[in-house]
Amino acid sequence: MSSITRRRALGVAAGAAGAAAGLALAHSAVAATPRAATAPAAGPAPAAFDEVYQGRRIRGGASHGGGHHGGHHGGGYSVTIDGEELHVMRNADGTWISVINHYEPVATPKALARAAVRELQGAPLVPLTLT
């Protein structure tokens, strides 16, 4: 007689359904990514920017070692919103993500800063403390 219980069988079935849903979600997210966001990682450094967007001062440019991850994850590039650092990371495919837009890669740091401002909806950017 098998030693599998109803609880164990339901757990396995639920795990398989969750994995299938996760794969479907990942596939739809990749399919929904705009072509402009899939630029190759190689190429010139992103242009610096300094503007007011939706009432918020956004700035971006080459970092000089001042940021926590500026020389590593951000590829030597830092972004600020109202003077607070937005932690950014460049993906292998050349797209950019931040702690605010982690699952929505964009083509440039400027587009990333603008997306973060929209997502914040007027809330202040709180400094990220890594321990």
PDB file of C-alpha atoms in Angstrom:
ATOM      1  CA  MET A   1       0.000   0.000   0.000  1.00  0.00           C
ATOM      2  CA  SER A   2       1.281   3.481  -0.877  1.00  0.00           C
ATOM      3  CA  SER A   3       2.388   5.741   1.937  1.00  0.00           C
ATOM      4  CA  ILE A   4       1.264   8.931   0.209  1.00  0.00           C
ATOM      5  CA  THR A   5      -1.365  10.886   2.102  1.00  0.00           C
ATOM      6  CA  ARG A   6      -4.092  13.117   0.749  1.00  0.00           C
ATOM      7  CA  ARG A   7      -2.301  16.138   2.264  1.00  0.00           C
ATOM      8  CA  ARG A   8       0.972  15.251   0.511  1.00  0.00           C
ATOM      9  CA  ALA A   9      -0.811  14.685  -2.834  1.00  0.00           C
ATOM     10  CA  LEU A  10      -2.593  18.045  -2.565  1.00  0.00           C
ATOM     11  CA  GLY A  11       0.682  19.751  -1.680  1.00  0.00           C
ATOM     12  CA  VAL A  12       2.405  18.296  -4.742  1.00  0.00           C
ATOM     13  CA  ALA A  13      -0.525  19.303  -6.975  1.00  0.00           C
ATOM     14  CA  ALA A  14      -0.568  22.841  -5.547  1.00  0.00           C
ATOM     15  CA  GLY A  15       3.193  23.170  -6.044  1.00  0.00           C
ATOM     16  CA  ALA A  16       2.945  22.055  -9.669  1.00  0.00           C
ATOM     17  CA  ALA A  17       0.081  24.475 -10.337  1.00  0.00           C
ATOM     18  CA  GLY A  18       2.061  27.320  -8.747  1.00  0.00           C
ATOM     19  CA  ALA A  19       5.117  26.516 -10.843  1.00  0.00           C
ATOM     20  CA  ALA A  20       3.044  26.441 -14.034  1.00  0.00           C
ATOM     21  CA  ALA A  21       1.434  29.781 -13.155  1.00  0.00           C
ATOM     22  CA  GLY A  22       4.866  31.272 -12.431  1.00  0.00           C
ATOM     23  CA  LEU A  23       6.202  30.121 -15.791  1.00  0.00           C
ATOM     24  CA  ALA A  24       3.171  31.536 -17.587  1.00  0.00           C
ATOM     25  CA  LEU A  25       3.579  34.865 -15.772  1.00  0.00           C
ATOM     26  CA  ALA A  26       7.293  35.020 -16.582  1.00  0.00           C
ATOM     27  CA  HIS A  27       6.582  34.216 -20.236  1.00  0.00           C
ATOM     28  CA  SER A  28       3.911  36.933 -20.485  1.00  0.00           C
ATOM     29  CA  ALA A  29       6.224  39.482 -18.825  1.00  0.00           C
ATOM     30  CA  VAL A  30       8.988  38.719 -21.329  1.00  0.00           C
ATOM     31  CA  ALA A  31       6.541  38.886 -24.234  1.00  0.00           C
ATOM     32  CA  ALA A  32       5.202  42.240 -22.981  1.00  0.00           C
ATOM     33  CA  THR A  33       8.666  43.841 -22.740  1.00  0.00           C
ATOM     34  CA  PRO A  34       8.959  46.596 -25.368  1.00  0.00           C
ATOM     35  CA  ARG A  35      11.575  46.063 -28.071  1.00  0.00           C
ATOM     36  CA  ALA A  36      13.288  49.366 -27.204  1.00  0.00           C
ATOM     37  CA  ALA A  37      14.007  47.979 -23.730  1.00  0.00           C
ATOM     38  CA  THR A  38      16.048  45.086 -25.110  1.00  0.00           C
ATOM     39  CA  ALA A  39      18.994  47.139 -26.334  1.00  0.00           C
ATOM     40  CA  PRO A  40      22.358  45.374 -26.145  1.00  0.00           C
ATOM     41  CA  ALA A  41      24.468  46.056 -23.062  1.00  0.00           C
ATOM     42  CA  ALA A  42      27.487  47.088 -25.116  1.00  0.00           C
ATOM     43  CA  GLY A  43      27.629  50.618 -26.430  1.00  0.00           C
ATOM     44  CA  PRO A  44      28.088  54.146 -25.212  1.00  0.00           C
ATOM     45  CA  ALA A  45      27.385  55.106 -21.614  1.00  0.00           C
ATOM     46  CA  PRO A  46      23.894  56.492 -20.993  1.00  0.00           C
ATOM     47  CA  ALA A  47      23.568  60.256 -21.336  1.00  0.00           C
ATOM     48  CA  ALA A  48      23.476  62.363 -18.194  1.00  0.00           C
ATOM     49  CA  PHE A  49      20.212  64.125 -17.391  1.00  0.00           C
ATOM     50  CA  ASP A  50      18.923  66.749 -14.967  1.00  0.00           C
ATOM     51  CA  GLU A  51      15.275  67.741 -15.184  1.00  0.00           C
ATOM     52  CA  VAL A  52      12.089  68.319 -13.263  1.00  0.00           C
ATOM     53  CA  TYR A  53       9.598  65.566 -14.055  1.00  0.00           C
ATOM     54  CA  GLN A  54       6.088  65.724 -12.582  1.00  0.00           C
ATOM     55  CA  GLY A  55       7.366  68.196  -9.987  1.00  0.00           C
ATOM     56  CA  ARG A  56      10.307  66.022  -8.914  1.00  0.00           C
ATOM     57  CA  ARG A  57      13.995  66.740  -9.609  1.00  0.00           C
ATOM     58  CA  ILE A  58      15.529  63.730 -11.321  1.00  0.00           C
ATOM     59  CA  ARG A  59      19.226  63.504 -12.090  1.00  0.00           C
ATOM     60  CA  GLY A  60      21.451  60.867 -13.536  1.00  0.00           C
ATOM     61  CA  GLY A  61      25.051  60.583 -14.598  1.00  0.00           C
ATOM     62  CA  ALA A  62      28.308  58.777 -14.205  1.00  0.00           C
ATOM     63  CA  SER A  63      28.960  57.998 -10.561  1.00  0.00           C
ATOM     64  CA  HIS A  64      32.296  58.667  -8.978  1.00  0.00           C
ATOM     65  CA  GLY A  65      32.186  56.013  -6.273  1.00  0.00           C
ATOM     66  CA  GLY A  66      29.861  58.031  -4.035  1.00  0.00           C
ATOM     67  CA  GLY A  67      26.886  55.663  -4.195  1.00  0.00           C
ATOM     68  CA  HIS A  68      26.672  52.335  -2.387  1.00  0.00           C
ATOM     69  CA  HIS A  69      26.317  50.313  -5.606  1.00  0.00           C
ATOM     70  CA  GLY A  70      27.205  52.959  -8.184  1.00  0.00           C
ATOM     71  CA  GLY A  71      30.343  51.253  -9.363  1.00  0.00           C
ATOM     72  CA  HIS A  72      28.931  47.721  -9.264  1.00  0.00           C
ATOM     73  CA  HIS A  73      25.240  47.218 -10.008  1.00  0.00           C
ATOM     74  CA  GLY A  74      24.660  50.585 -11.649  1.00  0.00           C
ATOM     75  CA  GLY A  75      27.623  50.163 -13.947  1.00  0.00           C
ATOM     76  CA  GLY A  76      29.147  53.416 -12.676  1.00  0.00           C
ATOM     77  CA  TYR A  77      25.887  55.323 -13.103  1.00  0.00           C
ATOM     78  CA  SER A  78      23.818  56.951 -10.361  1.00  0.00           C
ATOM     79  CA  VAL A  79      20.264  58.278 -10.326  1.00  0.00           C
ATOM     80  CA  THR A  80      18.660  60.568  -7.755  1.00  0.00           C
ATOM     81  CA  ILE A  81      15.110  61.739  -7.138  1.00  0.00           C
ATOM     82  CA  ASP A  82      14.935  64.981  -5.140  1.00  0.00           C
ATOM     83  CA  GLY A  83      18.516  64.355  -4.022  1.00  0.00           C
ATOM     84  CA  GLU A  84      17.889  60.820  -2.701  1.00  0.00           C
ATOM     85  CA  GLU A  85      19.719  57.985  -4.430  1.00  0.00           C
ATOM     86  CA  LEU A  86      17.589  55.573  -6.424  1.00  0.00           C
ATOM     87  CA  HIS A  87      19.467  52.273  -6.437  1.00  0.00           C
ATOM     88  CA  VAL A  88      19.709  51.169 -10.056  1.00  0.00           C
ATOM     89  CA  MET A  89      21.086  48.135 -11.812  1.00  0.00           C
ATOM     90  CA  ARG A  90      21.907  47.453 -15.436  1.00  0.00           C
ATOM     91  CA  ASN A  91      20.826  44.028 -16.680  1.00  0.00           C
ATOM     92  CA  ALA A  92      22.904  41.855 -18.981  1.00  0.00           C
ATOM     93  CA  ASP A  93      20.649  42.773 -21.928  1.00  0.00           C
ATOM     94  CA  GLY A  94      21.316  46.499 -21.417  1.00  0.00           C
ATOM     95  CA  THR A  95      18.001  47.310 -19.735  1.00  0.00           C
ATOM     96  CA  TRP A  96      17.785  49.083 -16.379  1.00  0.00           C
ATOM     97  CA  ILE A  97      15.835  48.290 -13.192  1.00  0.00           C
ATOM     98  CA  SER A  98      15.582  49.903  -9.768  1.00  0.00           C
ATOM     99  CA  VAL A  99      14.331  48.971  -6.328  1.00  0.00           C
ATOM    100  CA  ILE A 100      11.023  50.593  -7.300  1.00  0.00           C
ATOM    101  CA  ASN A 101      10.695  49.154 -10.816  1.00  0.00           C
ATOM    102  CA  HIS A 102      12.416  45.822 -10.281  1.00  0.00           C
ATOM    103  CA  TYR A 103      10.120  43.831 -12.574  1.00  0.00           C
ATOM    104  CA  GLU A 104       9.709  46.477 -15.276  1.00  0.00           C
ATOM    105  CA  PRO A 105      13.005  46.914 -17.133  1.00  0.00           C
ATOM    106  CA  VAL A 106      13.407  50.064 -19.229  1.00  0.00           C
ATOM    107  CA  ALA A 107      15.873  51.154 -21.902  1.00  0.00           C
ATOM    108  CA  THR A 108      17.586  54.108 -20.158  1.00  0.00           C
ATOM    109  CA  PRO A 109      18.281  55.446 -16.663  1.00  0.00           C
ATOM    110  CA  LYS A 110      16.222  58.562 -17.524  1.00  0.00           C
ATOM    111  CA  ALA A 111      13.214  56.407 -18.405  1.00  0.00           C
ATOM    112  CA  LEU A 112      13.843  54.483 -15.163  1.00  0.00           C
ATOM    113  CA  ALA A 113      13.833  57.670 -13.068  1.00  0.00           C
ATOM    114  CA  ARG A 114      10.619  58.839 -14.735  1.00  0.00           C
ATOM    115  CA  ALA A 115       8.954  55.459 -14.127  1.00  0.00           C
ATOM    116  CA  ALA A 116      10.008  55.581 -10.467  1.00  0.00           C
ATOM    117  CA  VAL A 117       8.498  59.069 -10.079  1.00  0.00           C
ATOM    118  CA  ARG A 118       5.214  57.827 -11.537  1.00  0.00           C
ATOM    119  CA  GLU A 119       5.255  54.788  -9.243  1.00  0.00           C
ATOM    120  CA  LEU A 120       5.996  56.893  -6.144  1.00  0.00           C
ATOM    121  CA  GLN A 121       2.835  58.958  -6.813  1.00  0.00           C
ATOM    122  CA  GLY A 122       4.189  61.898  -4.820  1.00  0.00           C
ATOM    123  CA  ALA A 123       5.611  59.844  -1.929  1.00  0.00           C
ATOM    124  CA  PRO A 124       9.199  60.616  -0.943  1.00  0.00           C
ATOM    125  CA  LEU A 125      11.960  58.232  -1.975  1.00  0.00           C
ATOM    126  CA  VAL A 126      13.147  56.694   1.288  1.00  0.00           C
ATOM    127  CA  PRO A 127      16.876  55.878   1.453  1.00  0.00           C
ATOM    128  CA  LEU A 128      17.612  52.180   1.101  1.00  0.00           C
ATOM    129  CA  THR A 129      19.695  50.857   3.979  1.00  0.00           C
ATOM    130  CA  LEU A 130      21.458  47.605   3.246  1.00  0.00           C
ATOM    131  CA  THR A 131      22.657  45.649   6.231  1.00  0.00           C
TER     132      THR A 131
END
